[in-house]
Amino acid sequence: MNSVSKLNLSSARPLGQRRPLGVVGGMGSLATAKFLESLARKHRAEKDQNHIPFVALSLPDICDRSQAISEGSDAPLRQILERARWLEQAGCGAIAIPCNTAHFWVGEIKQALSIDLIDVTEITAKKILDMRNDDIRDLRSILLGTSATMLHSLYPQTDEECFGEDFVRFSKGLQREAIQIIADVKSGKVVKARAKLGQLIHQIRSFAPDVIILGCSELSAISGDLADDSDIIDPISLLAEGCIEWWRKENELVTQTLAGGE
């Protein structure tokens, strides 16, 4: 019996008429915590009662997503779906997954659920399109993330050759450095990882990209003030904004339904 099926679903109930957000967490734990912090900060509720209700299921024993993708395994997908379905049955109205690499299976996850998946890849692509006035043909972007996220282009990427021969040589170590920073965050070496990320961003900026995409939630978790810079795209921050937008629509729908019943 897996860790999800052991949970007592009978005690889980929707919170009144408004369905809470469901969060499939644990990929990793710090990244999940930072996403929830971003959700609270960005919503800017005036009192406790006005914050977005959520049910976060953070069971971190999900298989390594990047490794599974490289091996052609869908083991993480099965585990993610177990958690998402539990949240769905618990009365959640939408699901958020603060893990970029997990969105490799975004189509399968959406198909398996009867509620919305708030898709971080879709939200991020739209943000970039908006920045470029719906034209990304000349976009100069550099993506940082896990090997799977970088290899399978979950976000808009440009040919590295547009940055010149020096960048082509530099890019050989870029992915290794990004993966090491992610590993440092997961192992608790946050101060070291933050310093490394700052140095890496500084080096990348010497090639004058239009945007640098933080394509891993661990990078988002340690980005700090970097995420406020105009050339930085932080998908996990955008995911929080997408969840807030969903909640506003959910509130409007419930309000209209209640008004119609009076």
PDB file of C-alpha atoms in Angstrom:
ATOM      1  CA  MET A   1       0.000   0.000   0.000  1.00  0.00           C
ATOM      2  CA  ASN A   2       1.422   3.399  -0.964  1.00  0.00           C
ATOM      3  CA  SER A   3       1.606   6.494   1.219  1.00  0.00           C
ATOM      4  CA  VAL A   4      -1.330   8.180  -0.520  1.00  0.00           C
ATOM      5  CA  SER A   5      -3.762   5.301  -0.190  1.00  0.00           C
ATOM      6  CA  LYS A   6      -3.060   5.130   3.547  1.00  0.00           C
ATOM      7  CA  LEU A   7      -4.484   8.632   4.049  1.00  0.00           C
ATOM      8  CA  ASN A   8      -7.965   8.872   5.572  1.00  0.00           C
ATOM      9  CA  LEU A   9      -9.996  10.606   2.901  1.00  0.00           C
ATOM     10  CA  SER A  10     -13.211  10.476   4.959  1.00  0.00           C
ATOM     11  CA  SER A  11     -12.047  13.432   7.063  1.00  0.00           C
ATOM     12  CA  ALA A  12     -11.350  15.585   3.994  1.00  0.00           C
ATOM     13  CA  ARG A  13     -14.192  17.924   3.058  1.00  0.00           C
ATOM     14  CA  PRO A  14     -14.539  20.983   0.798  1.00  0.00           C
ATOM     15  CA  LEU A  15     -14.270  24.266   2.667  1.00  0.00           C
ATOM     16  CA  GLY A  16     -17.850  25.557   2.435  1.00  0.00           C
ATOM     17  CA  GLN A  17     -19.007  26.454  -1.064  1.00  0.00           C
ATOM     18  CA  ARG A  18     -15.577  27.533  -2.288  1.00  0.00           C
ATOM     19  CA  ARG A  19     -13.269  24.713  -3.291  1.00  0.00           C
ATOM     20  CA  PRO A  20      -9.666  24.991  -2.078  1.00  0.00           C
ATOM     21  CA  LEU A  21      -6.596  24.820  -4.254  1.00  0.00           C
ATOM     22  CA  GLY A  22      -4.822  21.474  -4.249  1.00  0.00           C
ATOM     23  CA  VAL A  23      -1.010  21.486  -4.251  1.00  0.00           C
ATOM     24  CA  VAL A  24       1.014  18.406  -5.194  1.00  0.00           C
ATOM     25  CA  GLY A  25       4.213  19.170  -3.304  1.00  0.00           C
ATOM     26  CA  GLY A  26       7.425  17.509  -2.202  1.00  0.00           C
ATOM     27  CA  MET A  27       9.350  18.115  -5.441  1.00  0.00           C
ATOM     28  CA  GLY A  28      11.248  19.351  -3.472  1.00  0.00           C
ATOM     29  CA  SER A  29      10.076  20.342  -0.027  1.00  0.00           C
ATOM     30  CA  LEU A  30      11.803  23.760   0.082  1.00  0.00           C
ATOM     31  CA  ALA A  31      10.471  24.561  -3.375  1.00  0.00           C
ATOM     32  CA  THR A  32       6.937  23.725  -2.222  1.00  0.00           C
ATOM     33  CA  ALA A  33       7.319  25.932   0.848  1.00  0.00           C
ATOM     34  CA  LYS A  34       8.600  28.826  -1.270  1.00  0.00           C
ATOM     35  CA  PHE A  35       5.684  28.445  -3.683  1.00  0.00           C
ATOM     36  CA  LEU A  36       3.204  28.637  -0.804  1.00  0.00           C
ATOM     37  CA  GLU A  37       5.019  31.690   0.560  1.00  0.00           C
ATOM     38  CA  SER A  38       4.798  33.323  -2.873  1.00  0.00           C
ATOM     39  CA  LEU A  39       1.087  32.494  -3.037  1.00  0.00           C
ATOM     40  CA  ALA A  40       0.454  34.208   0.313  1.00  0.00           C
ATOM     41  CA  ARG A  41       2.600  37.257  -0.459  1.00  0.00           C
ATOM     42  CA  LYS A  42       1.209  37.858  -3.930  1.00  0.00           C
ATOM     43  CA  HIS A  43      -2.425  37.509  -2.870  1.00  0.00           C
ATOM     44  CA  ARG A  44      -2.043  40.363  -0.367  1.00  0.00           C
ATOM     45  CA  ALA A  45      -5.169  39.551   1.615  1.00  0.00           C
ATOM     46  CA  GLU A  46      -6.106  42.065   4.293  1.00  0.00           C
ATOM     47  CA  LYS A  47      -6.913  39.393   6.881  1.00  0.00           C
ATOM     48  CA  ASP A  48      -6.428  35.682   7.479  1.00  0.00           C
ATOM     49  CA  GLN A  49      -9.912  34.779   6.328  1.00  0.00           C
ATOM     50  CA  ASN A  50      -9.324  36.274   2.876  1.00  0.00           C
ATOM     51  CA  HIS A  51      -6.305  34.159   1.979  1.00  0.00           C
ATOM     52  CA  ILE A  52      -6.573  31.396  -0.608  1.00  0.00           C
ATOM     53  CA  PRO A  53      -7.493  28.082   1.055  1.00  0.00           C
ATOM     54  CA  PHE A  54      -5.292  25.210  -0.088  1.00  0.00           C
ATOM     55  CA  VAL A  55      -4.604  21.582   0.686  1.00  0.00           C
ATOM     56  CA  ALA A  56      -0.894  20.815   0.166  1.00  0.00           C
ATOM     57  CA  LEU A  57       0.036  17.146  -0.079  1.00  0.00           C
ATOM     58  CA  SER A  58       3.801  17.035   0.268  1.00  0.00           C
ATOM     59  CA  LEU A  59       4.894  13.394   0.166  1.00  0.00           C
ATOM     60  CA  PRO A  60       8.464  13.642  -1.119  1.00  0.00           C
ATOM     61  CA  ASP A  61       8.970   9.969  -2.033  1.00  0.00           C
ATOM     62  CA  ILE A  62       8.215  10.685  -5.709  1.00  0.00           C
ATOM     63  CA  CYS A  63      10.832   9.231  -8.055  1.00  0.00           C
ATOM     64  CA  ASP A  64      13.404  11.598  -9.552  1.00  0.00           C
ATOM     65  CA  ARG A  65      11.590  13.172 -12.497  1.00  0.00           C
ATOM     66  CA  SER A  66      14.626  13.994 -14.617  1.00  0.00           C
ATOM     67  CA  GLN A  67      16.162  10.551 -14.196  1.00  0.00           C
ATOM     68  CA  ALA A  68      12.873   8.831 -15.013  1.00  0.00           C
ATOM     69  CA  ILE A  69      12.455  10.866 -18.209  1.00  0.00           C
ATOM     70  CA  SER A  70      15.988   9.995 -19.329  1.00  0.00           C
ATOM     71  CA  GLU A  71      15.225   6.297 -18.703  1.00  0.00           C
ATOM     72  CA  GLY A  72      11.827   6.409 -20.413  1.00  0.00           C
ATOM     73  CA  SER A  73       9.982   5.627 -17.167  1.00  0.00           C
ATOM     74  CA  ASP A  74       6.594   7.061 -16.170  1.00  0.00           C
ATOM     75  CA  ALA A  75       6.896   6.071 -12.488  1.00  0.00           C
ATOM     76  CA  PRO A  76       6.755   9.706 -11.281  1.00  0.00           C
ATOM     77  CA  LEU A  77       3.615  10.285 -13.357  1.00  0.00           C
ATOM     78  CA  ARG A  78       1.803   7.469 -11.567  1.00  0.00           C
ATOM     79  CA  GLN A  79       2.823   8.877  -8.174  1.00  0.00           C
ATOM     80  CA  ILE A  80       1.861  12.434  -9.106  1.00  0.00           C
ATOM     81  CA  LEU A  81      -1.539  11.241 -10.328  1.00  0.00           C
ATOM     82  CA  GLU A  82      -2.163   9.372  -7.044  1.00  0.00           C
ATOM     83  CA  ARG A  83      -1.628  12.586  -5.141  1.00  0.00           C
ATOM     84  CA  ALA A  84      -3.592  14.760  -7.568  1.00  0.00           C
ATOM     85  CA  ARG A  85      -6.560  12.388  -7.527  1.00  0.00           C
ATOM     86  CA  TRP A  86      -6.528  12.327  -3.721  1.00  0.00           C
ATOM     87  CA  LEU A  87      -6.713  16.127  -3.704  1.00  0.00           C
ATOM     88  CA  GLU A  88      -9.469  16.020  -6.303  1.00  0.00           C
ATOM     89  CA  GLN A  89     -11.497  13.593  -4.158  1.00  0.00           C
ATOM     90  CA  ALA A  90     -10.815  15.756  -1.108  1.00  0.00           C
ATOM     91  CA  GLY A  91     -12.848  18.527  -2.760  1.00  0.00           C
ATOM     92  CA  CYS A  92     -10.148  20.701  -4.319  1.00  0.00           C
ATOM     93  CA  GLY A  93     -11.199  22.798  -7.286  1.00  0.00           C
ATOM     94  CA  ALA A  94      -7.864  22.930  -9.136  1.00  0.00           C
ATOM     95  CA  ILE A  95      -4.396  21.421  -8.889  1.00  0.00           C
ATOM     96  CA  ALA A  96      -1.023  23.198  -8.868  1.00  0.00           C
ATOM     97  CA  ILE A  97       2.292  21.340  -9.125  1.00  0.00           C
ATOM     98  CA  PRO A  98       5.255  23.557  -8.164  1.00  0.00           C
ATOM     99  CA  CYS A  99       7.742  21.434 -10.111  1.00  0.00           C
ATOM    100  CA  ASN A 100       8.733  22.332 -13.652  1.00  0.00           C
ATOM    101  CA  THR A 101      10.022  18.914 -14.710  1.00  0.00           C
ATOM    102  CA  ALA A 102       6.794  17.221 -13.596  1.00  0.00           C
ATOM    103  CA  HIS A 103       5.062  19.147 -16.402  1.00  0.00           C
ATOM    104  CA  PHE A 104       6.764  16.837 -18.909  1.00  0.00           C
ATOM    105  CA  TRP A 105       3.590  14.762 -18.350  1.00  0.00           C
ATOM    106  CA  VAL A 106       1.217  17.742 -18.360  1.00  0.00           C
ATOM    107  CA  GLY A 107      -1.017  16.253 -21.061  1.00  0.00           C
ATOM    108  CA  GLU A 108      -1.490  12.974 -19.212  1.00  0.00           C
ATOM    109  CA  ILE A 109      -2.163  14.742 -15.914  1.00  0.00           C
ATOM    110  CA  LYS A 110      -4.804  17.035 -17.421  1.00  0.00           C
ATOM    111  CA  GLN A 111      -6.511  14.097 -19.113  1.00  0.00           C
ATOM    112  CA  ALA A 112      -6.649  12.093 -15.866  1.00  0.00           C
ATOM    113  CA  LEU A 113      -8.313  14.861 -13.805  1.00  0.00           C
ATOM    114  CA  SER A 114     -11.852  16.215 -13.867  1.00  0.00           C
ATOM    115  CA  ILE A 115     -10.668  19.516 -12.347  1.00  0.00           C
ATOM    116  CA  ASP A 116      -8.218  22.054 -13.783  1.00  0.00           C
ATOM    117  CA  LEU A 117      -4.477  21.675 -13.655  1.00  0.00           C
ATOM    118  CA  ILE A 118      -2.971  25.150 -13.432  1.00  0.00           C
ATOM    119  CA  ASP A 119      -0.261  24.628 -16.048  1.00  0.00           C
ATOM    120  CA  VAL A 120       2.984  26.433 -15.236  1.00  0.00           C
ATOM    121  CA  THR A 121       4.411  25.855 -18.736  1.00  0.00           C
ATOM    122  CA  GLU A 122       1.337  27.404 -20.366  1.00  0.00           C
ATOM    123  CA  ILE A 123       1.364  30.395 -18.015  1.00  0.00           C
ATOM    124  CA  THR A 124       5.086  30.984 -18.569  1.00  0.00           C
ATOM    125  CA  ALA A 125       4.835  30.736 -22.353  1.00  0.00           C
ATOM    126  CA  LYS A 126       1.992  33.269 -22.295  1.00  0.00           C
ATOM    127  CA  LYS A 127       4.060  35.632 -20.144  1.00  0.00           C
ATOM    128  CA  ILE A 128       6.934  35.476 -22.615  1.00  0.00           C
ATOM    129  CA  LEU A 129       4.575  35.971 -25.565  1.00  0.00           C
ATOM    130  CA  ASP A 130       3.086  39.012 -23.851  1.00  0.00           C
ATOM    131  CA  MET A 131       6.566  40.423 -23.302  1.00  0.00           C
ATOM    132  CA  ARG A 132       7.377  39.936 -26.980  1.00  0.00           C
ATOM    133  CA  ASN A 133       3.974  41.082 -28.320  1.00  0.00           C
ATOM    134  CA  ASP A 134       3.097  37.541 -29.426  1.00  0.00           C
ATOM    135  CA  ASP A 135       6.265  37.217 -31.507  1.00  0.00           C
ATOM    136  CA  ILE A 136       9.094  35.094 -30.140  1.00  0.00           C
ATOM    137  CA  ARG A 137      10.864  34.459 -33.426  1.00  0.00           C
ATOM    138  CA  ASP A 138      13.727  36.749 -32.426  1.00  0.00           C
ATOM    139  CA  LEU A 139      13.652  35.889 -28.719  1.00  0.00           C
ATOM    140  CA  ARG A 140      17.079  35.306 -27.183  1.00  0.00           C
ATOM    141  CA  SER A 141      16.343  33.085 -24.192  1.00  0.00           C
ATOM    142  CA  ILE A 142      18.488  30.926 -21.958  1.00  0.00           C
ATOM    143  CA  LEU A 143      16.896  28.199 -19.861  1.00  0.00           C
ATOM    144  CA  LEU A 144      18.260  26.887 -16.567  1.00  0.00           C
ATOM    145  CA  GLY A 145      16.824  23.713 -15.085  1.00  0.00           C
ATOM    146  CA  THR A 146      17.147  19.974 -14.748  1.00  0.00           C
ATOM    147  CA  SER A 147      18.663  18.034 -17.631  1.00  0.00           C
ATOM    148  CA  ALA A 148      15.189  16.874 -18.715  1.00  0.00           C
ATOM    149  CA  THR A 149      13.704  20.378 -18.648  1.00  0.00           C
ATOM    150  CA  MET A 150      16.588  21.754 -20.700  1.00  0.00           C
ATOM    151  CA  LEU A 151      16.688  18.820 -23.131  1.00  0.00           C
ATOM    152  CA  HIS A 152      12.953  18.626 -23.807  1.00  0.00           C
ATOM    153  CA  SER A 153      12.397  22.389 -24.092  1.00  0.00           C
ATOM    154  CA  LEU A 154       9.465  22.779 -21.731  1.00  0.00           C
ATOM    155  CA  TYR A 155       9.861  26.524 -22.235  1.00  0.00           C
ATOM    156  CA  PRO A 156      10.646  28.646 -25.326  1.00  0.00           C
ATOM    157  CA  GLN A 157      14.314  28.296 -26.194  1.00  0.00           C
ATOM    158  CA  THR A 158      16.481  29.735 -28.931  1.00  0.00           C
ATOM    159  CA  ASP A 159      19.363  28.148 -30.762  1.00  0.00           C
ATOM    160  CA  GLU A 160      22.455  28.640 -28.623  1.00  0.00           C
ATOM    161  CA  GLU A 161      24.436  29.517 -31.751  1.00  0.00           C
ATOM    162  CA  CYS A 162      22.652  32.897 -31.864  1.00  0.00           C
ATOM    163  CA  PHE A 163      24.766  33.886 -28.858  1.00  0.00           C
ATOM    164  CA  GLY A 164      28.037  33.172 -30.672  1.00  0.00           C
ATOM    165  CA  GLU A 165      30.825  30.631 -30.492  1.00  0.00           C
ATOM    166  CA  ASP A 166      31.904  31.704 -27.010  1.00  0.00           C
ATOM    167  CA  PHE A 167      28.466  30.822 -25.623  1.00  0.00           C
ATOM    168  CA  VAL A 168      28.457  27.451 -27.397  1.00  0.00           C
ATOM    169  CA  ARG A 169      31.651  26.629 -25.514  1.00  0.00           C
ATOM    170  CA  PHE A 170      30.287  28.118 -22.272  1.00  0.00           C
ATOM    171  CA  SER A 171      27.006  26.179 -22.574  1.00  0.00           C
ATOM    172  CA  LYS A 172      28.805  22.845 -22.230  1.00  0.00           C
ATOM    173  CA  GLY A 173      29.330  23.606 -18.551  1.00  0.00           C
ATOM    174  CA  LEU A 174      26.138  25.622 -18.098  1.00  0.00           C
ATOM    175  CA  GLN A 175      23.865  22.613 -17.699  1.00  0.00           C
ATOM    176  CA  ARG A 176      26.288  20.878 -15.323  1.00  0.00           C
ATOM    177  CA  GLU A 177      26.467  24.004 -13.164  1.00  0.00           C
ATOM    178  CA  ALA A 178      22.680  24.411 -13.083  1.00  0.00           C
ATOM    179  CA  ILE A 179      22.207  20.750 -12.106  1.00  0.00           C
ATOM    180  CA  GLN A 180      24.797  21.102  -9.326  1.00  0.00           C
ATOM    181  CA  ILE A 181      23.062  24.203  -7.943  1.00  0.00           C
ATOM    182  CA  ILE A 182      19.754  22.306  -7.905  1.00  0.00           C
ATOM    183  CA  ALA A 183      21.422  19.407  -6.090  1.00  0.00           C
ATOM    184  CA  ASP A 184      22.925  21.811  -3.532  1.00  0.00           C
ATOM    185  CA  VAL A 185      19.478  23.254  -2.779  1.00  0.00           C
ATOM    186  CA  LYS A 186      17.953  19.814  -2.348  1.00  0.00           C
ATOM    187  CA  SER A 187      20.728  18.831   0.058  1.00  0.00           C
ATOM    188  CA  GLY A 188      20.301  21.983   2.176  1.00  0.00           C
ATOM    189  CA  LYS A 189      23.357  23.920   0.934  1.00  0.00           C
ATOM    190  CA  VAL A 190      21.215  26.969   0.239  1.00  0.00           C
ATOM    191  CA  VAL A 191      23.769  29.729   0.912  1.00  0.00           C
ATOM    192  CA  LYS A 192      26.323  28.054  -1.361  1.00  0.00           C
ATOM    193  CA  ALA A 193      23.699  27.472  -4.054  1.00  0.00           C
ATOM    194  CA  ARG A 194      22.447  31.073  -3.946  1.00  0.00           C
ATOM    195  CA  ALA A 195      25.979  32.411  -4.421  1.00  0.00           C
ATOM    196  CA  LYS A 196      26.566  30.042  -7.329  1.00  0.00           C
ATOM    197  CA  LEU A 197      23.291  31.050  -8.981  1.00  0.00           C
ATOM    198  CA  GLY A 198      24.188  34.747  -8.716  1.00  0.00           C
ATOM    199  CA  GLN A 199      27.558  34.079 -10.345  1.00  0.00           C
ATOM    200  CA  LEU A 200      25.995  31.990 -13.096  1.00  0.00           C
ATOM    201  CA  ILE A 201      23.380  34.660 -13.878  1.00  0.00           C
ATOM    202  CA  HIS A 202      26.176  37.270 -14.040  1.00  0.00           C
ATOM    203  CA  GLN A 203      28.083  35.127 -16.545  1.00  0.00           C
ATOM    204  CA  ILE A 204      24.975  34.497 -18.641  1.00  0.00           C
ATOM    205  CA  ARG A 205      24.158  38.194 -18.825  1.00  0.00           C
ATOM    206  CA  SER A 206      27.463  38.848 -20.575  1.00  0.00           C
ATOM    207  CA  PHE A 207      25.865  37.199 -23.631  1.00  0.00           C
ATOM    208  CA  ALA A 208      22.931  39.689 -23.517  1.00  0.00           C
ATOM    209  CA  PRO A 209      19.931  37.332 -23.563  1.00  0.00           C
ATOM    210  CA  ASP A 210      16.434  38.813 -23.595  1.00  0.00           C
ATOM    211  CA  VAL A 211      15.270  36.467 -20.845  1.00  0.00           C
ATOM    212  CA  ILE A 212      16.757  33.927 -18.464  1.00  0.00           C
ATOM    213  CA  ILE A 213      14.217  31.296 -17.448  1.00  0.00           C
ATOM    214  CA  LEU A 214      14.536  29.709 -13.995  1.00  0.00           C
ATOM    215  CA  GLY A 215      13.151  26.368 -15.130  1.00  0.00           C
ATOM    216  CA  CYS A 216      13.440  24.518 -11.838  1.00  0.00           C
ATOM    217  CA  SER A 217      11.553  25.237  -8.624  1.00  0.00           C
ATOM    218  CA  GLU A 218      14.769  24.906  -6.605  1.00  0.00           C
ATOM    219  CA  LEU A 219      16.227  27.817  -8.574  1.00  0.00           C
ATOM    220  CA  SER A 220      13.071  29.820  -7.914  1.00  0.00           C
ATOM    221  CA  ALA A 221      13.343  29.003  -4.209  1.00  0.00           C
ATOM    222  CA  ILE A 222      16.784  30.621  -3.879  1.00  0.00           C
ATOM    223  CA  SER A 223      16.467  33.382  -6.488  1.00  0.00           C
ATOM    224  CA  GLY A 224      15.643  36.115  -3.966  1.00  0.00           C
ATOM    225  CA  ASP A 225      15.815  39.615  -5.456  1.00  0.00           C
ATOM    226  CA  LEU A 226      17.080  38.211  -8.765  1.00  0.00           C
ATOM    227  CA  ALA A 227      13.531  37.170  -9.598  1.00  0.00           C
ATOM    228  CA  ASP A 228      12.499  40.841  -9.603  1.00  0.00           C
ATOM    229  CA  ASP A 229      14.861  41.701 -12.481  1.00  0.00           C
ATOM    230  CA  SER A 230      13.186  42.379 -15.816  1.00  0.00           C
ATOM    231  CA  ASP A 231      15.218  39.752 -17.683  1.00  0.00           C
ATOM    232  CA  ILE A 232      14.408  36.926 -15.232  1.00  0.00           C
ATOM    233  CA  ILE A 233      11.405  34.661 -15.819  1.00  0.00           C
ATOM    234  CA  ASP A 234      10.391  32.769 -12.672  1.00  0.00           C
ATOM    235  CA  PRO A 235       7.761  30.134 -13.572  1.00  0.00           C
ATOM    236  CA  ILE A 236       6.952  29.268  -9.944  1.00  0.00           C
ATOM    237  CA  SER A 237       6.163  32.896  -9.164  1.00  0.00           C
ATOM    238  CA  LEU A 238       3.988  32.963 -12.285  1.00  0.00           C
ATOM    239  CA  LEU A 239       2.296  29.754 -11.096  1.00  0.00           C
ATOM    240  CA  ALA A 240       1.329  31.514  -7.864  1.00  0.00           C
ATOM    241  CA  GLU A 241      -0.182  34.346  -9.916  1.00  0.00           C
ATOM    242  CA  GLY A 242      -2.067  31.790 -11.997  1.00  0.00           C
ATOM    243  CA  CYS A 243      -3.478  30.208  -8.837  1.00  0.00           C
ATOM    244  CA  ILE A 244      -4.623  33.616  -7.599  1.00  0.00           C
ATOM    245  CA  GLU A 245      -6.364  34.242 -10.932  1.00  0.00           C
ATOM    246  CA  TRP A 246      -8.085  30.837 -10.665  1.00  0.00           C
ATOM    247  CA  TRP A 247      -9.232  31.652  -7.121  1.00  0.00           C
ATOM    248  CA  ARG A 248     -10.728  34.969  -8.201  1.00  0.00           C
ATOM    249  CA  LYS A 249     -12.725  33.222 -10.919  1.00  0.00           C
ATOM    250  CA  GLU A 250     -13.779  30.505  -8.460  1.00  0.00           C
ATOM    251  CA  ASN A 251     -14.989  33.169  -6.030  1.00  0.00           C
ATOM    252  CA  GLU A 252     -16.913  34.979  -8.759  1.00  0.00           C
ATOM    253  CA  LEU A 253     -18.587  31.759  -9.886  1.00  0.00           C
ATOM    254  CA  VAL A 254     -19.641  30.806  -6.366  1.00  0.00           C
ATOM    255  CA  THR A 255     -20.893  34.338  -5.658  1.00  0.00           C
ATOM    256  CA  GLN A 256     -22.973  34.308  -8.837  1.00  0.00           C
ATOM    257  CA  THR A 257     -24.375  30.859  -8.006  1.00  0.00           C
ATOM    258  CA  LEU A 258     -25.333  31.894  -4.479  1.00  0.00           C
ATOM    259  CA  ALA A 259     -26.901  35.131  -5.731  1.00  0.00           C
ATOM    260  CA  GLY A 260     -28.929  33.192  -8.265  1.00  0.00           C
ATOM    261  CA  GLY A 261     -30.272  30.912  -5.572  1.00  0.00           C
ATOM    262  CA  GLU A 262     -31.589  33.703  -3.374  1.00  0.00           C
TER     263      GLU A 262
END
